CSV table of C-alpha atoms in Angstrom, one decimal:
chain,number,residue,atom,x,y,z
C,12,MET,CA,76.9,-31.1,47.5
C,13,ALA,CA,73.4,-32.5,46.7
C,14,SER,CA,71.9,-29.0,46.6
C,15,ALA,CA,74.7,-27.8,44.4
C,16,THR,CA,74.1,-30.7,42.0
C,17,PHE,CA,70.4,-29.8,41.9
C,18,LEU,CA,71.1,-26.2,41.1
C,19,ILE,CA,73.3,-27.3,38.2
C,20,LEU,CA,70.5,-29.5,36.9
C,21,VAL,CA,68.1,-26.7,37.1
C,22,ALA,CA,70.5,-24.3,35.3
C,23,ALA,CA,71.1,-26.9,32.6
C,24,ALA,CA,67.4,-27.5,32.1
C,25,SER,CA,66.8,-23.8,31.8
C,26,LEU,CA,69.5,-23.5,29.1
C,27,LEU,CA,68.1,-26.4,27.2
C,28,ALA,CA,64.6,-25.0,27.4
C,29,SER,CA,65.7,-21.7,26.0
C,30,PHE,CA,67.1,-23.4,22.9
C,31,ALA,CA,64.0,-25.6,22.6
C,32,GLN,CA,61.7,-22.6,22.7
C,33,ALA,CA,63.6,-21.0,19.9
C,34,ASP,CA,63.0,-23.9,17.6
C,35,LEU,CA,59.3,-24.6,18.5
C,36,GLN,CA,56.7,-22.4,16.8
C,37,TYR,CA,53.0,-22.0,16.3
C,38,GLY,CA,51.8,-23.3,13.0
C,39,TYR,CA,55.0,-25.3,12.3
C,40,TYR,CA,53.1,-27.6,9.9
C,41,ASN,CA,51.2,-24.9,8.0
C,42,THR,CA,53.2,-25.6,4.9
C,43,THR,CA,54.3,-29.2,5.2
C,44,CYS,CA,51.0,-30.6,6.6
C,45,PRO,CA,48.3,-28.0,6.5
C,46,GLY,CA,45.2,-28.8,8.5
C,47,VAL,CA,46.9,-31.4,10.7
C,48,GLU,CA,45.6,-30.0,13.9
C,49,GLU,CA,42.0,-30.2,12.6
C,50,LEU,CA,42.7,-33.7,11.5
C,51,VAL,CA,43.9,-34.7,14.9
C,52,ARG,CA,40.9,-33.1,16.6
C,53,THR,CA,38.5,-34.9,14.2
C,54,GLU,CA,40.0,-38.2,15.0
C,55,LEU,CA,40.0,-37.5,18.8
C,56,GLU,CA,36.3,-36.5,18.6
C,57,ALA,CA,35.5,-40.0,17.4
C,58,ILE,CA,37.8,-41.7,19.9
C,59,PHE,CA,36.3,-39.8,22.8
C,60,ALA,CA,32.8,-40.6,21.6
C,61,ASP,CA,33.7,-44.2,22.1
C,62,ASP,CA,35.6,-43.8,25.4
C,63,SER,CA,35.4,-40.5,27.2
C,64,THR,CA,37.8,-41.6,29.9
C,65,LEU,CA,40.6,-41.4,27.4
C,66,ARG,CA,40.5,-37.6,27.7
C,67,ALA,CA,42.2,-37.8,31.1
C,68,GLY,CA,44.3,-40.6,29.8
C,69,LEU,CA,45.8,-38.6,27.0
C,70,LEU,CA,46.5,-35.6,29.2
C,71,ARG,CA,48.4,-37.9,31.6
C,72,LEU,CA,50.2,-39.6,28.7
C,73,HIS,CA,51.6,-36.2,27.6
C,74,PHE,CA,52.6,-35.2,31.2
C,75,HIS,CA,54.4,-38.5,31.8
C,76,ASP,CA,56.2,-38.3,28.5
C,77,CYS,CA,57.4,-34.7,29.0
C,78,PHE,CA,58.8,-35.4,32.5
C,79,VAL,CA,61.2,-38.2,31.3
C,80,ARG,CA,63.7,-37.1,28.6
C,81,GLY,CA,61.4,-34.3,27.6
C,82,CYS,CA,58.4,-34.2,25.3
C,83,ASP,CA,59.9,-36.6,22.7
C,84,ALA,CA,57.3,-39.5,22.6
C,85,SER,CA,59.8,-41.8,24.3
C,86,LEU,CA,57.0,-43.1,26.4
C,87,MET,CA,55.4,-44.5,23.3
C,88,LEU,CA,58.5,-46.8,22.6
C,89,ASN,CA,58.3,-50.5,23.3
C,90,SER,CA,60.9,-53.0,24.7
C,91,HIS,CA,60.9,-56.7,24.3
C,92,ASN,CA,62.8,-56.9,27.6
C,93,GLY,CA,60.4,-54.7,29.6
C,94,THR,CA,63.0,-51.9,30.1
C,95,ALA,CA,61.3,-49.0,28.4
C,96,GLU,CA,59.7,-46.1,30.2
C,97,LYS,CA,56.2,-47.5,29.9
C,98,HIS,CA,57.2,-50.5,31.9
C,99,ALA,CA,58.1,-48.4,35.0
C,100,ASP,CA,55.6,-48.8,37.9
C,101,PRO,CA,54.3,-45.2,37.6
C,102,ASN,CA,53.4,-45.8,34.0
C,103,LEU,CA,51.7,-49.2,34.3
C,104,THR,CA,48.3,-47.5,34.5
C,105,VAL,CA,49.0,-44.9,31.8
C,106,ARG,CA,46.5,-45.1,28.9
C,107,GLY,CA,46.1,-43.7,25.4
C,108,TYR,CA,48.9,-45.4,23.5
C,109,GLU,CA,46.5,-47.0,21.0
C,110,ALA,CA,44.7,-43.7,20.5
C,111,ILE,CA,48.0,-41.9,19.6
C,112,GLU,CA,48.9,-44.7,17.2
C,113,ALA,CA,45.5,-44.5,15.5
C,114,ILE,CA,45.8,-40.8,15.0
C,115,LYS,CA,49.4,-41.2,13.8
C,116,LYS,CA,48.2,-43.7,11.2
C,117,VAL,CA,45.7,-41.2,9.8
C,118,VAL,CA,48.2,-38.4,9.8
C,119,GLU,CA,50.8,-40.5,8.0
C,120,LYS,CA,48.3,-41.1,5.2
C,121,ALA,CA,47.9,-37.4,4.8
C,122,CYS,CA,51.5,-36.3,5.4
C,123,PRO,CA,54.0,-39.2,5.4
C,124,LEU,CA,57.0,-38.8,7.7
C,125,VAL,CA,56.3,-35.2,8.5
C,126,VAL,CA,54.5,-34.9,11.8
C,127,SER,CA,56.1,-36.2,15.0
C,128,CYS,CA,54.4,-38.4,17.5
C,129,ALA,CA,55.5,-35.9,20.2
C,130,ASP,CA,53.6,-33.2,18.5
C,131,ILE,CA,50.5,-35.4,18.1
C,132,MET,CA,50.7,-36.1,21.8
C,133,ALA,CA,50.8,-32.4,22.6
C,134,MET,CA,47.9,-31.6,20.3
C,135,ALA,CA,45.9,-34.6,21.8
C,136,ALA,CA,46.5,-33.4,25.4
C,137,ARG,CA,45.2,-29.9,24.4
C,138,ASP,CA,42.2,-31.3,22.7
C,139,ALA,CA,41.5,-33.6,25.6
C,140,VAL,CA,41.3,-30.6,27.9
C,141,ASN,CA,39.1,-28.7,25.5
C,142,PHE,CA,36.7,-31.6,24.9
C,143,SER,CA,36.3,-31.8,28.7
C,144,ALA,CA,35.0,-28.2,28.7
C,145,GLY,CA,38.4,-26.8,29.4
C,146,PRO,CA,40.3,-24.1,27.5
C,147,HIS,CA,41.5,-24.2,23.9
C,148,TYR,CA,45.0,-22.9,23.5
C,149,GLU,CA,47.6,-22.8,20.7
C,150,VAL,CA,50.2,-25.5,20.8
C,151,GLU,CA,53.8,-24.9,19.8
C,152,THR,CA,55.0,-27.6,17.3
C,153,GLY,CA,58.2,-28.7,15.7
C,154,ARG,CA,59.2,-31.4,18.1
C,155,ARG,CA,60.9,-34.5,16.9
C,156,ASP,CA,60.8,-38.0,18.4
C,157,GLY,CA,63.4,-39.6,20.6
C,158,ASN,CA,64.6,-43.2,20.2
C,159,VAL,CA,65.8,-43.9,23.7
C,160,SER,CA,63.4,-45.0,26.5
C,161,MET,CA,64.7,-46.3,29.9
C,162,LEU,CA,62.6,-47.6,32.7
C,163,GLU,CA,65.1,-46.2,35.3
C,164,GLU,CA,64.6,-42.6,34.1
C,165,ALA,CA,60.9,-42.8,34.6
C,166,LEU,CA,61.4,-43.9,38.2
C,167,THR,CA,63.7,-41.0,38.9
C,168,ASN,CA,62.0,-38.2,37.0
C,169,LEU,CA,58.2,-38.6,37.6
C,170,PRO,CA,57.0,-36.6,40.6
C,171,PRO,CA,55.8,-38.9,43.4
C,172,ALA,CA,52.2,-39.1,44.3
C,173,ASP,CA,53.0,-38.7,48.0
C,174,GLY,CA,55.5,-35.8,47.6
C,175,ASN,CA,55.2,-32.5,49.5
C,176,VAL,CA,55.4,-29.1,48.0
C,177,THR,CA,59.2,-28.9,48.4
C,178,VAL,CA,59.7,-32.2,46.6
C,179,LEU,CA,57.3,-31.4,43.9
C,180,THR,CA,58.8,-28.0,43.2
C,181,GLN,CA,62.2,-29.6,42.8
C,182,TYR,CA,60.9,-32.1,40.3
C,183,PHE,CA,59.2,-29.4,38.3
C,184,ALA,CA,62.2,-27.0,38.5
C,185,VAL,CA,64.4,-29.6,36.8
C,186,LYS,CA,62.0,-29.3,33.8
C,187,ASN,CA,62.4,-25.5,34.0
C,188,LEU,CA,58.9,-25.2,35.5
C,189,THR,CA,58.0,-22.9,38.3
C,190,MET,CA,56.1,-23.5,41.5
C,191,LYS,CA,53.1,-21.8,39.9
C,192,ASP,CA,53.4,-24.1,36.9
C,193,MET,CA,53.3,-27.0,39.4
C,194,VAL,CA,50.2,-25.9,41.3
C,195,VAL,CA,48.4,-25.1,38.1
C,196,LEU,CA,49.4,-28.4,36.3
C,197,SER,CA,48.3,-30.3,39.3
C,198,ALA,CA,44.8,-29.4,38.4
C,199,ALA,CA,44.9,-31.7,35.5
C,200,HIS,CA,43.6,-34.0,38.2
C,201,THR,CA,40.3,-32.3,37.8
C,202,ILE,CA,39.5,-35.1,35.3
C,203,GLY,CA,40.3,-38.8,35.6
C,204,VAL,CA,40.7,-41.4,38.3
C,205,THR,CA,43.4,-42.9,40.4
C,206,HIS,CA,43.9,-46.4,41.8
C,207,CYS,CA,43.3,-46.9,45.5
C,208,SER,CA,46.8,-48.2,45.8
C,209,SER,CA,48.1,-44.7,45.1
C,210,PHE,CA,46.8,-43.3,48.3
C,211,SER,CA,46.1,-46.4,50.5
C,212,LYS,CA,48.6,-45.3,53.1
C,213,ARG,CA,46.6,-42.1,53.8
C,214,LEU,CA,43.6,-44.3,54.6
C,215,TYR,CA,45.1,-47.2,56.6
C,216,ASN,CA,48.6,-46.5,57.8
C,217,PHE,CA,49.6,-42.9,57.5
C,218,THR,CA,52.3,-42.8,60.3
C,219,GLY,CA,52.8,-46.5,60.5
C,220,ALA,CA,50.4,-46.9,63.4
C,221,GLY,CA,47.3,-48.0,61.4
C,222,ASP,CA,46.0,-44.4,61.4
C,223,GLN,CA,44.4,-42.2,58.7
C,224,ASP,CA,45.9,-39.0,57.4
C,225,PRO,CA,44.5,-36.3,59.7
C,226,SER,CA,44.5,-33.7,56.9
C,227,LEU,CA,41.8,-35.8,55.1
C,228,GLU,CA,38.3,-34.6,55.9
C,229,PRO,CA,36.9,-37.4,58.2
C,230,ALA,CA,33.6,-38.1,56.4
C,231,TYR,CA,35.3,-38.2,53.1
C,232,GLY,CA,38.0,-40.5,54.5
C,233,LYS,CA,35.3,-42.9,55.6
C,234,THR,CA,33.8,-42.8,52.1
C,235,LEU,CA,37.1,-43.6,50.6
C,236,THR,CA,37.6,-46.6,52.9
C,237,THR,CA,34.3,-47.9,51.6
C,238,LYS,CA,35.3,-47.5,48.0
C,239,CYS,CA,38.8,-48.8,48.7
C,240,PRO,CA,38.7,-51.7,51.1
C,241,THR,CA,42.1,-53.2,51.7
C,242,GLU,CA,41.4,-56.2,49.5
C,243,LYS,CA,40.5,-54.0,46.5
C,244,MET,CA,43.4,-51.7,45.9
C,245,ALA,CA,43.0,-52.0,42.2
C,246,SER,CA,39.7,-50.1,42.4
C,247,VAL,CA,39.6,-46.5,41.1
C,248,VAL,CA,38.1,-43.3,42.5
C,249,PRO,CA,37.9,-39.8,40.9
C,250,MET,CA,40.5,-37.3,41.8
C,251,ASP,CA,38.0,-34.5,41.7
C,252,ASP,CA,34.8,-35.6,43.6
C,253,VAL,CA,33.0,-32.4,42.6
C,254,THR,CA,32.8,-32.6,38.8
C,255,VAL,CA,34.4,-35.9,37.8
C,256,ASP,CA,34.5,-35.5,34.0
C,257,LYS,CA,34.6,-31.7,33.6
C,258,PHE,CA,37.7,-29.6,33.4
C,259,ASP,CA,36.9,-26.9,35.9
C,260,LEU,CA,37.7,-25.6,39.4
C,261,GLY,CA,36.3,-28.7,41.1
C,262,TYR,CA,39.8,-29.9,41.8
C,263,TYR,CA,40.7,-26.8,43.8
C,264,GLU,CA,37.4,-27.1,45.7
C,265,SER,CA,38.3,-30.7,46.6
C,266,VAL,CA,41.8,-29.7,47.7
C,267,TYR,CA,40.6,-26.6,49.7
C,268,ASN,CA,38.0,-28.7,51.5
C,269,HIS,CA,40.5,-31.4,52.4
C,270,ARG,CA,39.0,-33.9,50.0
C,271,ALA,CA,42.0,-34.4,47.8
C,272,VAL,CA,42.7,-38.1,47.2
C,273,LEU,CA,46.5,-38.0,46.5
C,274,ARG,CA,48.9,-36.8,49.2
C,275,SER,CA,50.7,-34.7,46.6
C,276,ASP,CA,47.4,-32.8,46.0
C,277,ALA,CA,46.6,-32.4,49.6
C,278,ALA,CA,50.1,-31.0,50.3
C,279,LEU,CA,49.3,-27.9,48.2
C,280,LEU,CA,47.4,-26.5,51.2
C,281,GLU,CA,50.4,-26.9,53.5
C,282,ASP,CA,52.5,-24.3,51.7
C,283,SER,CA,51.6,-20.6,52.0
C,284,LEU,CA,52.2,-19.9,48.3
C,285,THR,CA,50.5,-22.9,46.7
C,286,GLY,CA,47.8,-22.7,49.4
C,287,ALA,CA,47.0,-19.2,48.4
C,288,TYR,CA,46.6,-20.2,44.8
C,289,VAL,CA,44.3,-23.0,45.8
C,290,ALA,CA,42.2,-20.6,47.9
C,291,LEU,CA,42.1,-18.1,45.0
C,292,MET,CA,40.8,-20.8,42.6
C,293,ASN,CA,38.2,-22.0,45.1
C,294,ASN,CA,35.9,-19.4,43.6
C,295,ALA,CA,33.7,-19.7,40.5
C,296,SER,CA,34.8,-16.2,39.4
C,297,SER,CA,38.4,-17.5,39.0
C,298,LEU,CA,37.6,-19.9,36.1
C,299,ASP,CA,39.0,-17.6,33.3
C,300,THR,CA,42.1,-17.0,35.3
C,301,PHE,CA,42.7,-20.7,35.8
C,302,PHE,CA,42.1,-21.4,32.1
C,303,ALA,CA,44.7,-18.8,31.2
C,304,ASP,CA,47.2,-20.0,33.7
C,305,PHE,CA,46.7,-23.6,32.6
C,306,ALA,CA,47.3,-22.8,29.0
C,307,VAL,CA,50.6,-21.0,29.9
C,308,ALA,CA,51.7,-23.9,32.1
C,309,MET,CA,51.0,-26.5,29.4
C,310,ILE,CA,52.9,-24.5,26.9
C,311,ASN,CA,55.8,-24.3,29.3
C,312,MET,CA,55.7,-28.0,30.0
C,313,GLY,CA,55.5,-28.7,26.3
C,314,ARG,CA,59.0,-27.1,25.9
C,315,ALA,CA,60.7,-29.5,28.3
C,316,GLY,CA,63.7,-31.2,26.8
C,317,VAL,CA,62.3,-31.2,23.2
C,318,LEU,CA,64.3,-32.4,20.2
C,319,THR,CA,64.1,-30.1,17.2
C,320,GLY,CA,65.9,-29.4,13.9
C,321,THR,CA,68.0,-32.4,13.0
C,322,GLN,CA,67.8,-34.0,16.4
C,323,GLY,CA,65.8,-37.2,16.9
C,324,GLU,CA,63.6,-38.5,14.1
C,325,ILE,CA,60.2,-38.6,12.5
C,326,ARG,CA,59.0,-42.2,12.4
C,327,GLU,CA,56.1,-43.9,10.7
C,328,THR,CA,55.0,-45.7,13.9
C,329,CYS,CA,55.2,-44.3,17.4
C,330,GLY,CA,55.6,-47.5,19.3
C,331,VAL,CA,58.6,-49.1,17.7
C,332,TYR,CA,60.8,-51.4,19.7
C,333,VAL,CA,64.1,-50.1,21.2
C,334,ASP,CA,65.6,-53.6,21.6
């Protein structure tokens, strides 16, 4: 029964995605807010000059928004009672809210109540990648903003940091994303950091016997225990130890050499299909292929559960309160 329910969810997601794709388009604001993408990029350039770590933050913000209720900026919503998506444990370390609000404020001055927060988030994620030496790709626009945000949905929809390939593929399939989309989008971890608490079990108690994950390269495991002593689980380490702040193939090199930090990243080697892609990307000549694949996967993710047409709303401020 559970598998049948899952298949129904996947089919429903696929149907919704087909409708969403029909309403999204390139250059949606060409007439109503010409130059908005350049405006967003200019604001981001100043923001990143002040804090380059927000490049990874805004990419993660978009991902976490799209996986809960779709790409509708519901992650930006606030709750007096602490019951919105942003209050869920996986979102407590998400960053970039203030940056999106700052950009929205500038966009509102140019084009009042025209451009959605969800579209700004999608543009910002694209530009964050590009400013990190990654690809520049066209973003479909035309999303509208949702006005519902529930903590419980974040807990049940965001892929777990310790999930295996089967689990991860199921989470992505519900969003109408393929296994290839999953292994490609996982490489967003080529920039940014993660908290030690996200993978401490791999270091100190992998099977419940006080052991370390045997799939972790021993010398690197020792390095991580130095950076993440048990009393400092709030510390952070880069998810790509090859090129920390550059959007490139360093992530796949780390995974291939058993130096992935998160269990969900390390798990990619344990499946023949995702493992083959990791091996393919562990080669400098594959950079253009990766960039093309990543652009396609981001566009696919950007179609997840979107609100278009008369659905949702365009609001002046992204982070309004839902209660």
